[in-house]
Amino acid sequence: MRLRALLENDALGLRLLGGEDELDRTVRGVMTTDLKDPSRYLSGGELVLTGLAWRADPSDAEPFVRILASAGVAALAAGEAELGDIPDDLVEACSRHRLPLFAVNESVAFATITEHVVRQVSGERAGDLAAVVDRHRRLMTSGPAGGGPEVVLDLLGSDLDLRAWVLSPTGRQIAGAGEPLEAGLAATLAGEHLAATRTGRRGPHRLNAAGATYSLFPIRNTGRGTAPASRDVRETVLSDWLLAVEADAGDWPAARLDLLQGVTQLIAVERDRRDAARTVRRRLAQEVLELVQTGAAPAEIAARLRVAAPVLLPGLGTAPHWQVVVARVEWEQEAGQGSAVDGGPVAQALLEEILVDPATAGAESADRIAVAHSGDEAIALVPLAAGPLPDSEDEGPATALGLHADALLAAVRAPLSAGLADDGRLTLGVSAAVASAEGLRGALEEARHARRVAAARPGRVCAAGHHELASHVLLLPFVPDDVRRAFTARLLDPLRDYDRRHRAELIPTLEAFLDCDGSWTRCATRLHLHVNTLRYRVGRIEQLTGRDLSRLEDKLDFFLALRMS
């Protein structure tokens, strides 16, 4: 807004004392101060309001005005409440520095002027930004990308003083202006957004977190294919991005909400470009998968892998090792709910996000992932820089030694569980790394077996790795449910009933005894019991079940019953 506009509003109680030739200056903000030197808080273009408390004698006016003029403020407005008439020394100092000076009537509060200026400046900035966003959108939809989401987020920060971030459904930061969000906070925002979307609430969704208020706007695709309104929300909830703004949008005017919706549409264009770029990688994965599943010769598979490797790991120079990851998203289907959701594409888009290190920012950080889908499952080919094959599972989500199932989902389990709500489930299996095409078929079967192990566990989001397939854990998922229930009931129900009646803690004692390999001393120490008390409890367990915990067979039965319960 212009300084001239301030004089046109009688409600502001402003009277011009000097600087009539400077009334076309632009006001970019407002600040109230009574500091002798407020320079550290000035950035230029402000209307400075002061009650003159900084003025002890006439000599104070000149240095104060000089500081304001050097900082590039638009004008000074002095209140009459403290001294009555504005002192001549201040009027003269402003005249020397060509700084417009207003007197503020003592009946007008500085808050009234501040509110008016903020409202006018914010509205004008929003209009300017809306024009920029509209122009940027046209450029991006008709030609090369104009800098990605960061460009428009920078505009939100510079023109509307809004801090904003684009987040994936797992809470990974795709883009942001300024400081990145803390990982835990980003995951919380993503989880809230997913939960709100599943309940059908319209955005923006608002919540208080980490001492601030955030408004969450969904970023939907641009409408290719089926119209979004006719689609089941479960088809996209686990893959759509969101825009998180550090502000409370509850009291925003319609114009500003419309502007933010325009911003989300602009970012959606970038999302579509990213998805289009994945087409090549998806096709490569599909071709390799078909060769493996149809029993093609290893030489043919190896030839296709040689094509895929430089696309996924450009400049590597050597043949990579490979891991296979299998994922399935399943939704419960209620009567009268219509056709089931196709889980394959949902799992494909989600796996492409999960396989990116959560600490990696940017929309293109999934370039090294190639994911296909077959039926209801998604299958990822993950290239690893050649090196010693992994013999431990202690590495992070994605390293030269490969992927680890538990670490893979640790950072994303909470938000994804919110998106799956009470009717969805994600299970995931990870193979060991293989060095050649000959091992790829075995890696695929290994990943599928691991996923079945994960599916036998409780929880909305579960994963299992190849290291679990060399133990009894592999057998347990394939035990029929009725056999499982009968076996565990026969061994454990007598102990549970006794614990319920007497609070004897026989089940925890049994677990500790087996975990200590039957060592009386170590088990008594762990449970903080006297050895005689432990012997009494174990004797009671044997009496109630008719088993002998000194026999290996009985120990094994109890161990399996506890694992299956």
Coordinates of C-alpha atoms in Angstrom, one line a residue:
M1 CA 0.0 0.0 0.0
R2 CA 1.0 3.7 -0.4
L3 CA 1.6 6.2 2.4
R4 CA -1.0 8.4 0.8
A5 CA -3.7 5.8 1.5
L6 CA -3.1 6.1 5.2
L7 CA -4.3 9.8 5.1
E8 CA -7.5 8.8 3.3
N9 CA -8.7 6.8 6.2
D10 CA -10.1 9.1 8.9
A11 CA -10.4 6.3 11.4
L12 CA -6.6 6.0 11.7
G13 CA -6.3 9.6 13.1
L14 CA -3.1 10.4 11.2
R15 CA -2.0 14.0 10.5
L16 CA 0.9 14.7 8.1
L17 CA 3.6 16.9 9.6
G18 CA 6.2 16.6 6.8
G19 CA 7.2 14.7 3.8
E20 CA 4.3 15.5 1.4
D21 CA 6.5 14.8 -1.6
E22 CA 7.2 11.2 -0.4
L23 CA 3.6 10.0 0.0
D24 CA 3.9 7.6 -2.9
R25 CA 6.4 5.4 -0.9
T26 CA 5.3 1.8 -0.6
V27 CA 4.5 0.4 2.9
R28 CA 5.6 -3.2 3.2
G29 CA 4.9 -3.6 7.0
V30 CA 4.5 -2.0 10.3
M31 CA 6.5 -1.9 13.6
T32 CA 6.0 -0.3 17.0
T33 CA 9.1 0.6 18.9
D34 CA 10.4 2.9 21.7
L35 CA 14.0 1.7 21.4
K36 CA 16.7 4.3 20.8
D37 CA 18.2 2.0 18.2
P38 CA 15.7 -0.3 16.6
S39 CA 17.8 -1.0 13.5
R40 CA 18.2 -4.7 14.2
Y41 CA 14.5 -5.2 13.8
L42 CA 14.1 -3.2 10.6
S43 CA 14.3 -4.6 7.0
G44 CA 13.0 -1.6 5.0
G45 CA 9.6 -0.4 3.9
E46 CA 8.0 -0.3 7.4
L47 CA 5.7 2.3 8.9
V48 CA 7.3 2.8 12.3
L49 CA 5.0 3.7 15.2
T50 CA 6.5 5.3 18.3
G51 CA 5.3 6.7 21.6
L52 CA 8.5 8.8 22.0
A53 CA 9.5 7.1 25.2
W54 CA 13.1 7.0 23.7
R55 CA 13.3 10.8 23.7
A56 CA 15.0 12.2 26.9
D57 CA 16.0 15.5 25.4
P58 CA 16.0 17.3 21.9
S59 CA 19.4 15.9 21.0
D60 CA 17.9 12.4 20.8
A61 CA 15.8 13.1 17.7
E62 CA 18.6 13.4 15.1
P63 CA 20.3 10.0 15.8
F64 CA 16.9 8.2 16.0
V65 CA 15.7 9.6 12.7
R66 CA 19.1 8.9 11.0
I67 CA 18.8 5.2 12.0
L68 CA 15.3 4.9 10.6
A69 CA 16.3 6.6 7.3
S70 CA 19.4 4.4 6.9
A71 CA 17.2 1.3 7.4
G72 CA 14.9 2.5 4.6
V73 CA 11.7 2.7 6.5
A74 CA 8.7 4.2 4.7
A75 CA 7.6 6.7 7.3
L76 CA 7.5 7.5 11.0
A77 CA 4.2 8.0 13.0
A78 CA 4.6 9.5 16.5
G79 CA 1.9 9.3 19.1
E80 CA 0.6 12.5 20.8
A81 CA -0.4 10.8 24.0
E82 CA 3.0 11.0 25.7
L83 CA 4.1 14.6 25.0
G84 CA 1.0 16.3 23.4
D85 CA 2.3 18.1 20.3
I86 CA 5.1 16.4 18.4
P87 CA 8.4 18.2 19.3
D88 CA 9.9 20.5 16.7
D89 CA 13.3 18.8 16.9
L90 CA 11.7 15.6 15.6
V91 CA 9.9 17.4 12.8
E92 CA 13.1 19.1 11.7
A93 CA 15.2 15.9 11.9
C94 CA 12.6 14.1 9.7
S95 CA 12.7 17.0 7.2
R96 CA 16.5 16.8 7.0
H97 CA 16.4 13.1 6.2
R98 CA 13.3 13.3 3.9
L99 CA 11.4 10.9 6.2
P100 CA 7.6 11.4 6.1
L101 CA 6.3 12.1 9.6
F102 CA 2.7 11.6 10.9
A103 CA 1.2 12.6 14.2
V104 CA -1.1 9.9 15.7
N105 CA -4.1 11.3 17.6
E106 CA -4.1 10.3 21.3
S107 CA -7.6 8.7 20.9
V108 CA -6.3 6.2 18.3
A109 CA -4.5 3.0 19.5
F110 CA -1.4 1.9 17.7
A111 CA -3.1 -1.5 17.4
T112 CA -5.8 0.0 15.2
I113 CA -3.2 1.3 12.7
T114 CA -1.2 -1.9 12.9
E115 CA -4.2 -4.1 12.1
H116 CA -5.2 -1.9 9.2
V117 CA -1.7 -1.9 7.6
V118 CA -1.2 -5.6 8.1
R119 CA -4.6 -6.3 6.5
Q120 CA -4.0 -4.1 3.5
V121 CA -0.4 -5.2 2.9
S122 CA -1.3 -8.9 3.3
G123 CA -4.2 -8.6 0.9
E124 CA -2.1 -6.9 -1.7
R125 CA 0.7 -9.4 -1.3
A126 CA -1.8 -12.2 -1.7
G127 CA -3.1 -10.7 -4.9
D128 CA 0.4 -10.3 -6.3
L129 CA 1.3 -13.9 -5.3
A130 CA -1.9 -15.2 -6.8
A131 CA -0.9 -13.7 -10.2
V132 CA 2.6 -15.1 -9.9
V133 CA 1.2 -18.6 -9.0
D134 CA -1.2 -18.4 -11.9
R135 CA 1.5 -17.4 -14.3
H136 CA 3.9 -20.1 -13.0
R137 CA 1.2 -22.7 -13.3
R138 CA 0.6 -21.8 -17.0
L139 CA 4.3 -22.0 -17.7
M140 CA 4.7 -25.4 -16.0
T141 CA 1.7 -27.0 -17.7
S142 CA 2.8 -25.9 -21.1
G143 CA 6.5 -26.2 -21.1
P144 CA 9.6 -27.1 -19.0
A145 CA 9.4 -27.1 -15.2
G146 CA 9.9 -23.7 -13.6
G147 CA 12.1 -24.7 -10.7
G148 CA 9.9 -27.2 -8.9
P149 CA 7.9 -26.8 -5.6
E150 CA 10.7 -24.8 -3.9
V151 CA 9.9 -21.8 -6.1
V152 CA 6.4 -21.4 -5.0
L153 CA 7.2 -22.2 -1.4
D154 CA 9.8 -19.4 -1.5
L155 CA 7.1 -17.1 -2.7
L156 CA 4.8 -18.1 0.1
G157 CA 7.6 -17.2 2.5
S158 CA 8.7 -13.9 1.0
D159 CA 5.3 -12.5 0.1
L160 CA 2.9 -14.0 2.7
D161 CA 5.4 -14.8 5.6
L162 CA 4.2 -18.4 5.5
R163 CA 6.6 -21.3 6.2
A164 CA 5.5 -24.3 4.2
W165 CA 6.8 -27.8 3.3
V166 CA 5.7 -30.5 0.9
L167 CA 5.6 -33.9 2.6
S168 CA 5.2 -37.4 1.4
P169 CA 2.6 -39.7 3.1
T170 CA 5.4 -41.1 5.2
G171 CA 6.5 -37.6 6.4
R172 CA 9.6 -37.4 4.2
Q173 CA 10.3 -33.8 3.1
I174 CA 9.9 -33.4 -0.7
A175 CA 10.4 -29.6 -0.7
G176 CA 10.6 -26.8 1.7
A177 CA 11.6 -23.2 2.1
G178 CA 14.1 -22.4 5.0
E179 CA 14.8 -24.8 7.8
P180 CA 13.6 -28.4 7.3
L181 CA 11.0 -29.9 9.6
E182 CA 12.2 -32.2 12.4
A183 CA 11.7 -35.8 11.3
G184 CA 9.4 -36.7 14.2
L185 CA 7.2 -33.6 13.6
A186 CA 7.0 -34.3 9.9
A187 CA 5.8 -37.9 10.6
T188 CA 3.2 -36.6 13.0
L189 CA 1.9 -34.1 10.4
A190 CA 1.7 -36.9 7.8
G191 CA -0.1 -39.2 10.1
E192 CA -2.7 -36.6 11.1
H193 CA -3.3 -35.8 7.4
L194 CA -3.7 -39.5 6.5
A195 CA -6.1 -40.1 9.5
A196 CA -8.2 -37.0 8.6
T197 CA -8.3 -38.1 4.9
R198 CA -9.5 -41.6 5.9
T199 CA -12.4 -40.2 8.0
G200 CA -13.5 -38.1 5.0
R201 CA -12.8 -34.7 6.6
R202 CA -12.2 -31.9 4.1
G203 CA -8.9 -30.1 4.1
P204 CA -7.2 -28.1 5.3
H205 CA -6.7 -30.1 8.4
R206 CA -5.4 -28.2 11.4
L207 CA -3.5 -29.4 14.5
N208 CA -1.2 -28.1 17.2
A209 CA 2.2 -29.8 17.4
A210 CA 5.6 -28.8 18.8
G211 CA 4.2 -25.5 20.1
A212 CA 2.9 -24.3 16.7
T213 CA -0.3 -24.6 14.6
Y214 CA -0.1 -26.3 11.2
S215 CA -2.6 -26.4 8.4
L216 CA -2.4 -29.4 6.1
F217 CA -3.6 -29.2 2.5
P218 CA -3.9 -32.3 0.3
I219 CA -2.0 -32.3 -3.0
R220 CA -4.1 -34.3 -5.4
N221 CA -3.1 -35.3 -9.0
T222 CA -4.3 -33.1 -11.8
G223 CA -7.1 -35.4 -12.8
R224 CA -5.6 -37.7 -15.4
G225 CA -7.8 -40.8 -15.9
T226 CA -10.7 -41.3 -13.5
A227 CA -12.0 -38.1 -11.9
P228 CA -10.8 -37.9 -8.3
A229 CA -14.4 -37.4 -7.0
S230 CA -15.4 -40.9 -8.2
R231 CA -12.5 -42.8 -6.8
D232 CA -12.1 -44.7 -3.6
V233 CA -9.9 -42.6 -1.2
R234 CA -8.0 -45.8 -0.4
E235 CA -6.6 -45.8 -4.0
T236 CA -4.6 -42.6 -3.3
V237 CA -4.4 -42.0 0.4
L238 CA -1.1 -43.8 0.8
S239 CA 0.6 -42.0 -2.1
D240 CA -0.7 -38.4 -2.2
W241 CA 1.6 -35.6 -1.1
L242 CA 0.5 -32.9 1.3
L243 CA 1.3 -29.2 1.9
A244 CA 2.0 -28.3 5.5
V245 CA 1.8 -24.6 6.4
E246 CA 2.8 -23.2 9.8
A247 CA -0.3 -21.2 10.3
D248 CA -3.9 -21.5 11.4
A249 CA -6.1 -21.5 8.2
G250 CA -9.3 -21.6 10.2
D251 CA -9.8 -17.8 10.1
W252 CA -8.4 -17.2 6.6
P253 CA -10.5 -15.4 4.1
A254 CA -11.8 -17.3 1.0
A255 CA -9.3 -15.5 -1.2
R256 CA -6.3 -16.8 0.7
L257 CA -7.7 -20.4 0.9
D258 CA -8.2 -20.3 -2.9
L259 CA -4.6 -19.1 -3.3
L260 CA -3.3 -22.1 -1.3
Q261 CA -5.4 -24.4 -3.3
G262 CA -3.8 -23.0 -6.4
V263 CA -0.4 -23.6 -4.8
T264 CA -1.3 -27.3 -4.3
Q265 CA -2.4 -27.6 -7.9
L266 CA 0.9 -26.2 -9.0
I267 CA 2.8 -28.7 -6.9
A268 CA 0.6 -31.4 -8.3
V269 CA 1.9 -30.7 -11.8
E270 CA 5.4 -31.4 -10.5
R271 CA 4.1 -34.6 -8.9
D272 CA 2.7 -35.7 -12.3
R273 CA 6.1 -35.0 -13.9
R274 CA 7.8 -37.1 -11.2
D275 CA 5.3 -40.0 -11.8
A276 CA 5.9 -39.8 -15.6
A277 CA 9.6 -40.1 -15.1
R278 CA 9.1 -43.3 -13.1
T279 CA 7.5 -44.9 -16.2
V280 CA 10.8 -46.1 -17.6
R281 CA 11.9 -47.6 -14.3
R282 CA 8.6 -49.3 -13.8
R283 CA 8.7 -50.8 -17.3
L284 CA 12.3 -52.1 -16.7
A285 CA 11.2 -53.8 -13.4
Q286 CA 8.1 -55.3 -15.2
E287 CA 10.3 -56.8 -18.0
V288 CA 12.7 -58.3 -15.5
L289 CA 9.9 -59.7 -13.4
E290 CA 8.2 -61.3 -16.3
L291 CA 11.5 -63.0 -17.4
V292 CA 12.1 -64.3 -13.9
Q293 CA 8.6 -65.6 -13.4
T294 CA 8.4 -67.3 -16.8
G295 CA 11.7 -69.2 -16.2
A296 CA 13.7 -67.3 -18.8
A297 CA 17.4 -68.3 -19.2
P298 CA 19.8 -66.5 -16.8
A299 CA 21.6 -65.0 -19.8
E300 CA 18.4 -63.3 -21.0
I301 CA 17.7 -61.9 -17.5
A302 CA 21.3 -60.8 -17.1
A303 CA 21.0 -58.9 -20.4
R304 CA 18.0 -57.0 -19.2
L305 CA 19.7 -56.2 -15.9
R306 CA 22.6 -54.7 -17.8
V307 CA 20.1 -52.3 -19.4
A308 CA 18.5 -51.5 -16.0
A309 CA 21.7 -50.9 -14.0
P310 CA 22.8 -47.6 -15.7
V311 CA 19.3 -46.2 -15.5
L312 CA 19.1 -46.9 -11.8
L313 CA 22.7 -46.3 -10.8
P314 CA 24.2 -44.1 -13.5
G315 CA 28.0 -43.9 -13.5
L316 CA 28.5 -47.0 -11.4
G317 CA 30.8 -48.7 -13.8
T318 CA 30.5 -52.2 -12.3
A319 CA 27.6 -54.7 -12.2
P320 CA 25.6 -54.1 -9.0
H321 CA 24.2 -56.6 -6.6
W322 CA 20.4 -56.8 -6.4
Q323 CA 17.8 -57.2 -3.6
V324 CA 14.1 -57.9 -4.1
V325 CA 11.4 -56.4 -1.9
V326 CA 7.8 -57.6 -2.1
A327 CA 4.9 -55.6 -0.6
R328 CA 1.1 -56.1 -0.4
V329 CA -1.6 -53.7 0.7
E330 CA -4.9 -55.4 1.6
W331 CA -8.2 -53.8 2.4
E332 CA -11.1 -55.4 4.2
Q333 CA -14.2 -55.4 2.1
E334 CA -17.5 -54.8 3.7
A335 CA -20.9 -55.9 2.4
G336 CA -22.4 -53.4 0.0
Q337 CA -19.1 -51.4 -0.3
G338 CA -18.7 -52.0 -4.0
S339 CA -15.8 -53.4 -5.9
A340 CA -12.6 -54.1 -4.0
V341 CA -9.6 -51.7 -4.3
D342 CA -6.9 -52.9 -6.6
G343 CA -4.0 -53.3 -4.2
G344 CA -1.2 -53.7 -6.8
P345 CA -0.9 -50.1 -7.9
V346 CA -1.4 -48.9 -4.3
A347 CA 1.4 -51.1 -3.1
Q348 CA 3.6 -50.1 -6.1
A349 CA 3.3 -46.3 -5.4
L350 CA 3.8 -46.9 -1.6
L351 CA 6.8 -49.1 -2.1
E352 CA 8.5 -46.5 -4.3
E353 CA 8.2 -44.1 -1.3
I354 CA 9.1 -46.5 1.5
L355 CA 12.4 -47.6 -0.3
V356 CA 13.7 -44.0 -0.1
D357 CA 15.8 -43.2 2.9
P358 CA 13.4 -41.0 5.1
A359 CA 16.3 -38.6 5.7
T360 CA 16.6 -38.0 1.9
A361 CA 14.8 -34.8 0.7
G362 CA 13.6 -34.0 -2.8
A363 CA 11.1 -35.3 -5.3
E364 CA 13.6 -37.2 -7.4
S365 CA 15.3 -39.2 -4.6
A366 CA 13.6 -42.4 -5.7
D367 CA 15.3 -42.6 -9.1
R368 CA 17.2 -45.7 -8.1
I369 CA 14.1 -47.7 -7.3
A370 CA 12.3 -49.8 -9.9
V371 CA 9.0 -51.2 -8.9
A372 CA 6.5 -53.4 -10.8
H373 CA 3.2 -54.9 -9.7
S374 CA 1.8 -58.3 -10.4
G375 CA -1.7 -58.9 -9.2
D376 CA -2.1 -57.6 -5.6
E377 CA 1.6 -57.4 -4.9
A378 CA 4.3 -54.9 -5.7
I379 CA 7.9 -56.1 -6.4
A380 CA 10.9 -53.8 -6.2
L381 CA 14.4 -54.3 -7.8
V382 CA 16.9 -52.5 -5.6
P383 CA 20.4 -52.2 -7.0
L384 CA 23.3 -52.1 -4.6
A385 CA 26.8 -50.9 -5.3
A386 CA 29.0 -53.9 -5.7
G387 CA 30.9 -55.0 -2.6
P388 CA 30.9 -57.8 0.0
L389 CA 27.5 -59.4 0.2
P390 CA 25.7 -58.6 3.5
D391 CA 26.2 -61.0 6.3
S392 CA 24.5 -58.9 9.1
E393 CA 21.2 -57.1 9.5
D394 CA 22.6 -54.1 11.5
E395 CA 22.6 -51.6 8.7
G396 CA 20.2 -48.7 8.1
P397 CA 17.3 -48.6 5.6
A398 CA 19.4 -48.4 2.4
T399 CA 23.1 -48.8 2.5
A400 CA 25.8 -50.5 0.3
L401 CA 25.0 -53.6 2.4
G402 CA 21.4 -53.5 1.5
L403 CA 18.0 -53.1 3.1
H404 CA 16.9 -54.3 6.5
A405 CA 13.2 -55.1 6.9
D406 CA 12.8 -53.7 10.4
A407 CA 14.7 -50.5 9.7
L408 CA 12.9 -50.0 6.5
L409 CA 9.6 -49.4 8.2
A410 CA 10.7 -48.0 11.6
A411 CA 10.4 -44.3 10.4
V412 CA 7.2 -44.7 8.5
R413 CA 5.1 -47.2 10.5
A414 CA 3.2 -44.6 12.5
P415 CA 1.9 -42.4 9.6
L416 CA 1.2 -45.4 7.4
S417 CA -0.8 -47.1 10.2
A418 CA -2.9 -43.9 10.4
G419 CA -3.6 -44.1 6.6
L420 CA -4.4 -47.8 6.8
A421 CA -6.9 -47.0 9.6
D422 CA -8.9 -50.1 10.8
D423 CA -9.4 -51.7 7.4
G424 CA -6.1 -51.8 5.7
R425 CA -2.8 -53.7 6.1
L426 CA 0.7 -53.5 4.7
T427 CA 3.0 -56.5 4.7
L428 CA 6.5 -56.5 3.3
G429 CA 9.3 -59.0 2.7
V430 CA 13.0 -58.4 1.9
S431 CA 15.4 -60.8 0.3
A432 CA 19.1 -61.2 0.7
A433 CA 21.3 -59.5 -1.8
V434 CA 22.4 -61.6 -4.9
A435 CA 25.3 -61.0 -7.2
S436 CA 23.9 -62.3 -10.5
A437 CA 20.9 -63.0 -12.5
E438 CA 21.0 -66.7 -11.5
G439 CA 20.1 -65.7 -8.0
L440 CA 17.3 -63.4 -8.8
R441 CA 14.6 -66.1 -9.0
G442 CA 15.6 -67.4 -5.6
A443 CA 15.6 -63.8 -4.2
L444 CA 12.0 -63.2 -5.4
E445 CA 10.8 -66.4 -3.7
E446 CA 12.7 -65.5 -0.6
A447 CA 11.1 -62.1 -0.5
R448 CA 7.7 -63.6 -1.0
H449 CA 8.2 -66.1 1.8
A450 CA 9.4 -63.3 4.1
R451 CA 6.2 -61.3 3.3
R452 CA 4.1 -64.3 4.3
V453 CA 6.0 -64.5 7.6
A454 CA 5.2 -60.8 8.1
A455 CA 1.5 -61.4 7.3
A456 CA 1.3 -63.9 10.1
R457 CA 2.2 -61.2 12.7
P458 CA -0.3 -58.8 14.3
G459 CA -0.3 -55.1 13.4
R460 CA -1.3 -52.9 10.5
V461 CA 2.3 -52.6 9.2
C462 CA 4.6 -55.6 9.3
A463 CA 7.9 -56.6 7.7
A464 CA 10.2 -59.6 7.7
G465 CA 13.7 -60.2 6.3
H466 CA 15.5 -63.1 4.7
H467 CA 17.4 -63.8 8.0
E468 CA 14.1 -65.0 9.6
L469 CA 13.7 -67.7 7.0
A470 CA 16.4 -69.9 8.4
S471 CA 14.6 -70.6 11.7
H472 CA 11.3 -72.0 13.0
V473 CA 9.7 -68.6 12.3
L474 CA 9.3 -69.7 8.6
L475 CA 7.2 -72.7 9.6
L476 CA 4.8 -70.9 12.0
P477 CA 2.8 -68.9 9.4
F478 CA 1.8 -72.1 7.6
V479 CA 0.3 -73.8 10.7
P480 CA -3.5 -73.8 10.3
D481 CA -5.3 -71.4 12.6
D482 CA -7.4 -74.2 14.3
V483 CA -4.3 -76.3 15.0
R484 CA -2.5 -73.2 16.3
R485 CA -5.3 -72.4 18.7
A486 CA -5.7 -76.0 19.9
F487 CA -2.0 -76.4 20.5
T488 CA -1.5 -73.2 22.5
A489 CA -4.7 -73.6 24.5
R490 CA -3.7 -77.1 25.6
L491 CA -0.4 -75.9 26.9
L492 CA -1.0 -72.3 28.0
D493 CA -4.6 -72.0 29.1
P494 CA -4.1 -73.8 32.4
L495 CA -1.3 -71.4 33.2
R496 CA -3.3 -68.3 32.2
D497 CA -6.3 -69.4 34.3
Y498 CA -4.0 -70.0 37.3
D499 CA -2.4 -66.5 36.8
R500 CA -5.8 -64.9 36.6
R501 CA -6.9 -66.4 39.9
H502 CA -3.7 -66.2 41.9
R503 CA -1.6 -63.5 40.2
A504 CA 1.2 -66.0 40.2
E505 CA 3.0 -64.8 37.0
L506 CA 3.5 -68.3 35.7
I507 CA 3.5 -67.2 32.0
P508 CA 6.2 -64.5 32.5
T509 CA 8.2 -67.1 34.6
L510 CA 8.0 -69.6 31.8
E511 CA 9.1 -67.1 29.2
A512 CA 12.1 -66.0 31.3
F513 CA 13.1 -69.6 32.1
L514 CA 13.1 -70.6 28.4
D515 CA 14.9 -67.4 27.4
C516 CA 17.6 -68.2 30.0
D517 CA 18.0 -71.7 28.4
G518 CA 16.8 -73.3 31.6
S519 CA 19.5 -71.8 33.9
W520 CA 18.0 -71.5 37.4
T521 CA 20.5 -68.9 38.5
R522 CA 20.3 -66.5 35.5
C523 CA 16.5 -66.8 35.5
A524 CA 16.1 -66.1 39.2
T525 CA 18.4 -63.1 38.8
R526 CA 16.4 -61.7 35.9
L527 CA 13.1 -62.1 37.8
H528 CA 14.6 -60.8 41.1
L529 CA 13.5 -64.1 42.8
H530 CA 15.1 -66.5 45.2
V531 CA 16.0 -69.7 43.4
N532 CA 13.7 -71.7 45.7
T533 CA 10.8 -69.4 44.6
L534 CA 11.6 -70.0 41.0
R535 CA 11.7 -73.8 41.5
Y536 CA 8.3 -73.6 43.2
R537 CA 6.8 -71.7 40.2
V538 CA 8.4 -74.1 37.6
G539 CA 7.1 -77.1 39.6
R540 CA 3.6 -75.5 39.5
I541 CA 3.9 -75.1 35.7
E542 CA 4.8 -78.8 35.4
Q543 CA 2.0 -79.8 37.7
L544 CA -0.7 -77.8 35.8
T545 CA 0.4 -79.0 32.3
G546 CA 1.7 -82.5 32.9
R547 CA 5.0 -81.5 31.2
D548 CA 8.6 -81.8 32.4
L549 CA 10.7 -78.7 31.8
S550 CA 13.9 -80.7 32.1
R551 CA 13.1 -82.5 28.8
L552 CA 14.1 -80.8 25.5
E553 CA 10.8 -81.9 23.8
D554 CA 8.6 -80.2 26.4
K555 CA 10.8 -77.1 26.4
L556 CA 10.4 -76.9 22.6
D557 CA 6.6 -77.3 22.8
F558 CA 6.3 -74.5 25.3
F559 CA 8.6 -72.3 23.2
L560 CA 6.5 -72.8 20.1
A561 CA 3.2 -72.3 22.0
L562 CA 4.4 -69.0 23.3
R563 CA 5.5 -67.9 19.8
M564 CA 2.2 -68.8 18.3
S565 CA 0.0 -67.3 21.0

